[in-house]
Amino acid sequence: MGLRKISQFTETDHAIVVAAVADAERLTTGEIVTIVTDLSDHYDDIAMAWASAIAFIALVSYATFPEFYMGLIDSFSGGWRHEYTTAEYAAFLLAAVALKWIGTWFILKWMPLRLALTPKAKKLARVRSRAISLFKVGTESKTVGRTGVLLYLSMKEHRAEIVADAAIASKVAPEIWGDAMVALLDQVKAGNPGAGVAAAVTQMGVVLAEHFPRGSENPNELPDR
């Protein structure tokens, strides 16, 4: 079990999860890995898309109501109207659009807003992709019987995934992990992520013990740290 240290986790939370993994694995040949992270992706493409959309809307607005916006510019010169050339108009337009884009980009550097503007389907896909990627690196095919399973929790996206190795996936349908996910999310929503991960691990252990009971030899192939 590998547990990334994040801001919401205390040393007590780490100890609770480590103990839960050890207890769950006593009854099964399955190996449980947990990864908890603050964020699965920075969604830079989402920020760029929003900045571009705002800049485009601004461009359309400037082009539709040029007199209004040029009047605003004149007001800064004390009402003295200047006859601008085509090049000057273009320069004002490009500068205003660029400022809109840059301003929106900087505003969206505030991650809570960026996440709020990211579609749920996009967040779900990114969390799933990250979970699978980490599973392939640290869990897949790391056990003799291919009985590793990853519990992945991404705090800021409020998403969790369970990814199982080949032997487990062949016997356990994804929906079977439902009780584990409910146990996890109920505690996370209550502000107890450590207890949530531990509760989910316990439920995962019940499922694994049913399909992959402990034999006479049960080496601990993945560390419980």
Coordinates of N, CA and C in Angstrom, one line a residue, residues 6-111:
I6 N -0.8 14.2 1.7 CA -1.4 15.4 1.2 C -1.9 16.2 2.4
S7 N -2.4 17.4 2.1 CA -2.6 18.3 3.2 C -3.7 17.9 4.2
Q8 N -4.7 17.1 3.7 CA -5.8 16.7 4.5 C -5.5 15.5 5.4
F9 N -4.4 14.8 5.1 CA -4.0 13.6 5.8 C -3.1 13.9 6.9
T10 N -3.3 13.3 8.1 CA -2.5 13.4 9.2 C -1.7 12.1 9.4
E11 N -0.7 12.1 10.3 CA 0.0 10.8 10.5 C -1.0 9.8 11.1
T12 N -1.9 10.2 11.9 CA -2.9 9.3 12.4 C -3.7 8.6 11.2
D13 N -4.1 9.4 10.2 CA -4.8 8.9 9.1 C -3.9 7.8 8.4
H14 N -2.7 8.1 8.2 CA -1.8 7.2 7.6 C -1.7 5.8 8.4
A15 N -1.6 5.9 9.7 CA -1.6 4.8 10.5 C -2.9 3.9 10.4
I16 N -4.0 4.6 10.4 CA -5.3 4.0 10.3 C -5.4 3.2 9.0
V17 N -5.0 3.8 7.9 CA -5.1 3.1 6.6 C -4.1 2.0 6.5
V18 N -2.9 2.1 7.0 CA -1.9 1.0 7.0 C -2.5 -0.2 7.7
A19 N -3.0 0.1 8.9 CA -3.6 -1.0 9.7 C -4.8 -1.7 9.0
A20 N -5.6 -0.9 8.3 CA -6.8 -1.4 7.6 C -6.3 -2.3 6.5
V21 N -5.3 -1.9 5.7 CA -4.8 -2.7 4.7 C -4.2 -4.1 5.2
A22 N -3.4 -4.0 6.3 CA -2.9 -5.2 6.9 C -4.0 -6.2 7.3
D23 N -5.0 -5.6 7.9 CA -6.1 -6.5 8.4 C -6.9 -7.1 7.2
A24 N -7.1 -6.3 6.2 CA -7.9 -6.8 5.0 C -7.1 -7.9 4.3
E25 N -5.8 -7.8 4.3 CA -5.0 -8.7 3.5 C -4.7 -10.0 4.3
R26 N -5.1 -10.1 5.5 CA -4.9 -11.3 6.3 C -5.8 -12.4 5.8
L27 N -6.9 -12.1 5.2 CA -7.9 -13.1 4.8 C -7.9 -13.3 3.3
T28 N -7.0 -12.8 2.6 CA -7.0 -12.9 1.1 C -5.6 -12.9 0.5
T29 N -5.5 -13.5 -0.7 CA -4.3 -13.4 -1.4 C -4.2 -12.1 -2.2
G30 N -5.3 -11.4 -2.2 CA -5.3 -10.1 -2.9 C -4.3 -9.1 -2.2
E31 N -3.9 -8.1 -3.0 CA -3.0 -7.1 -2.5 C -3.6 -5.7 -2.8
I32 N -3.8 -5.0 -1.7 CA -4.5 -3.7 -1.9 C -3.5 -2.5 -1.8
V33 N -3.6 -1.7 -2.8 CA -2.8 -0.5 -2.9 C -3.7 0.7 -2.8
T34 N -3.3 1.7 -2.1 CA -4.1 3.0 -2.0 C -3.2 4.2 -2.3
I35 N -3.8 5.0 -3.1 CA -3.1 6.3 -3.5 C -4.2 7.4 -3.2
V36 N -3.8 8.4 -2.4 CA -4.6 9.6 -2.2 C -3.8 10.8 -2.7
T37 N -4.5 11.6 -3.4 CA -3.8 12.8 -3.9 C -4.7 14.0 -3.9
D38 N -4.2 15.2 -3.8 CA -5.0 16.4 -3.8 C -5.7 16.6 -5.2
L39 N -4.9 16.4 -6.3 CA -5.4 16.8 -7.6 C -4.9 15.8 -8.6
S40 N -5.7 15.4 -9.5 CA -5.2 14.5 -10.6 C -4.7 15.2 -11.8
D41 N -5.2 16.4 -12.1 CA -4.8 17.1 -13.3 C -4.9 18.6 -13.0
H42 N -4.1 19.4 -13.7 CA -4.3 20.9 -13.4 C -5.2 21.5 -14.4
Y43 N -5.7 20.8 -15.4 CA -6.8 21.3 -16.3 C -6.4 22.6 -17.0
D44 N -5.1 22.7 -17.4 CA -4.7 23.9 -18.1 C -5.4 24.1 -19.4
D45 N -5.8 23.0 -20.1 CA -6.5 23.1 -21.3 C -7.9 23.7 -21.1
I46 N -8.5 23.4 -20.0 CA -9.8 24.0 -19.6 C -9.7 25.5 -19.4
A47 N -8.6 25.9 -18.7 CA -8.4 27.4 -18.5 C -8.2 28.1 -19.8
M48 N -7.4 27.5 -20.7 CA -7.1 28.1 -22.0 C -8.4 28.2 -22.8
A49 N -9.2 27.2 -22.7 CA -10.5 27.2 -23.5 C -11.4 28.3 -23.0
W50 N -11.5 28.5 -21.7 CA -12.3 29.5 -21.1 C -11.8 30.9 -21.5
A51 N -10.4 31.1 -21.4 CA -9.8 32.3 -21.7 C -10.1 32.7 -23.2
S52 N -10.0 31.7 -24.0 CA -10.2 31.9 -25.5 C -11.6 32.3 -25.8
A53 N -12.6 31.6 -25.0 CA -14.0 31.9 -25.2 C -14.3 33.3 -24.8
I54 N -13.8 33.7 -23.6 CA -14.0 35.1 -23.1 C -13.4 36.1 -24.1
A55 N -12.2 35.9 -24.6 CA -11.6 36.8 -25.5 C -12.4 36.9 -26.8
F56 N -12.9 35.8 -27.3 CA -13.7 35.8 -28.5 C -15.0 36.6 -28.3
I57 N -15.7 36.4 -27.2 CA -16.9 37.2 -26.9 C -16.6 38.7 -26.8
A58 N -15.4 39.0 -26.2 CA -15.0 40.4 -26.1 C -14.8 40.9 -27.5
L59 N -14.2 40.2 -28.4 CA -13.9 40.6 -29.8 C -15.2 40.9 -30.5
V60 N -16.2 40.0 -30.4 CA -17.5 40.2 -31.0 C -18.1 41.5 -30.5
S61 N -18.1 41.6 -29.2 CA -18.7 42.8 -28.5 C -18.0 44.1 -29.0
Y62 N -16.7 44.1 -29.1 CA -16.0 45.3 -29.5 C -16.4 45.6 -31.0
A63 N -16.5 44.6 -31.8 CA -16.7 44.8 -33.2 C -18.2 45.2 -33.5
T64 N -19.1 44.8 -32.6 CA -20.5 45.1 -32.7 C -20.8 46.5 -32.2
F65 N -20.2 46.9 -31.2 CA -20.4 48.3 -30.6 C -19.2 49.1 -30.5
P66 N -18.5 49.4 -31.7 CA -17.3 50.1 -31.6 C -17.4 51.5 -31.1
E67 N -18.5 52.2 -31.4 CA -18.6 53.6 -30.9 C -18.7 53.7 -29.4
F68 N -19.3 52.7 -28.8 CA -19.5 52.7 -27.3 C -18.1 52.6 -26.7
Y69 N -17.3 51.6 -27.2 CA -16.0 51.4 -26.6 C -15.0 52.5 -26.9
M70 N -15.1 53.0 -28.1 CA -14.2 54.1 -28.4 C -14.6 55.4 -27.6
G71 N -15.9 55.5 -27.3 CA -16.3 56.6 -26.4 C -15.7 56.4 -25.0
L72 N -15.6 55.2 -24.5 CA -14.9 55.0 -23.2 C -13.5 55.4 -23.3
I73 N -12.8 55.1 -24.4 CA -11.4 55.5 -24.5 C -11.3 57.0 -24.5
D74 N -12.2 57.7 -25.3 CA -12.1 59.1 -25.3 C -12.4 59.8 -24.0
S75 N -13.2 59.1 -23.1 CA -13.5 59.7 -21.8 C -12.2 59.8 -21.0
F76 N -11.3 58.9 -21.2 CA -10.0 59.0 -20.5 C -9.1 60.1 -20.9
S77 N -9.4 60.7 -22.0 CA -8.7 61.8 -22.5 C -9.4 63.2 -22.2
G78 N -10.3 63.1 -21.3 CA -11.1 64.3 -21.0 C -12.1 64.8 -22.0
G79 N -12.5 63.8 -22.8 CA -13.6 64.1 -23.8 C -13.1 64.7 -25.1
W80 N -11.8 64.8 -25.2 CA -11.2 65.2 -26.5 C -11.2 64.1 -27.5
R81 N -11.9 64.2 -28.5 CA -12.1 63.1 -29.4 C -10.9 63.1 -30.5
H82 N -10.4 62.0 -30.7 CA -9.3 61.8 -31.7 C -9.7 60.9 -32.8
E83 N -9.4 61.3 -34.0 CA -9.8 60.5 -35.2 C -8.7 59.4 -35.3
Y84 N -9.1 58.2 -35.0 CA -8.1 57.1 -35.0 C -8.0 56.5 -36.4
T85 N -6.8 56.1 -36.8 CA -6.6 55.4 -38.0 C -7.0 54.0 -37.9
T86 N -7.1 53.3 -39.0 CA -7.5 51.9 -39.1 C -6.5 51.1 -38.3
A87 N -5.2 51.4 -38.4 CA -4.1 50.7 -37.7 C -4.3 50.9 -36.2
E88 N -4.7 52.1 -35.7 CA -4.9 52.4 -34.3 C -6.1 51.6 -33.8
Y89 N -7.2 51.6 -34.5 CA -8.3 50.8 -34.1 C -7.9 49.3 -33.9
A90 N -7.2 48.8 -34.9 CA -6.8 47.4 -34.9 C -5.9 47.2 -33.6
A91 N -5.0 48.1 -33.4 CA -4.1 48.0 -32.2 C -4.9 48.0 -30.9
F92 N -5.9 48.9 -30.8 CA -6.7 48.9 -29.6 C -7.5 47.6 -29.5
L93 N -8.0 47.1 -30.6 CA -8.8 45.9 -30.6 C -8.0 44.7 -30.1
L94 N -6.8 44.5 -30.7 CA -5.9 43.4 -30.4 C -5.5 43.5 -28.9
A95 N -5.1 44.7 -28.5 CA -4.7 44.9 -27.1 C -5.8 44.5 -26.1
A96 N -7.0 45.0 -26.4 CA -8.1 44.7 -25.5 C -8.4 43.2 -25.4
V97 N -8.4 42.5 -26.6 CA -8.7 41.1 -26.6 C -7.6 40.3 -25.9
A98 N -6.3 40.8 -26.1 CA -5.2 40.1 -25.4 C -5.3 40.3 -23.9
L99 N -5.7 41.5 -23.4 CA -5.8 41.7 -22.0 C -7.0 40.9 -21.4
K100 N -8.1 40.7 -22.2 CA -9.2 39.8 -21.7 C -8.7 38.4 -21.6
W101 N -7.9 37.9 -22.5 CA -7.4 36.5 -22.5 C -6.5 36.4 -21.3
I102 N -5.5 37.3 -21.1 CA -4.6 37.1 -20.0 C -5.3 37.3 -18.7
G103 N -6.2 38.2 -18.6 CA -6.9 38.4 -17.3 C -7.7 37.2 -16.9
T104 N -8.4 36.6 -17.9 CA -9.2 35.4 -17.6 C -8.3 34.3 -17.2
W105 N -7.1 34.1 -17.9 CA -6.2 33.1 -17.5 C -5.7 33.2 -16.1
F106 N -5.3 34.4 -15.7 CA -4.9 34.7 -14.3 C -5.9 34.4 -13.3
I107 N -7.2 34.8 -13.6 CA -8.3 34.5 -12.7 C -8.5 33.0 -12.5
L108 N -8.3 32.3 -13.6 CA -8.5 30.9 -13.5 C -7.3 30.1 -13.0
K109 N -6.3 30.8 -12.6 CA -5.2 30.1 -11.8 C -5.7 29.8 -10.4
W110 N -6.8 30.4 -10.0 CA -7.4 30.0 -8.7 C -8.1 28.6 -9.0
M111 N -7.5 27.6 -8.5 CA -8.0 26.2 -8.8 C -9.4 25.9 -8.4

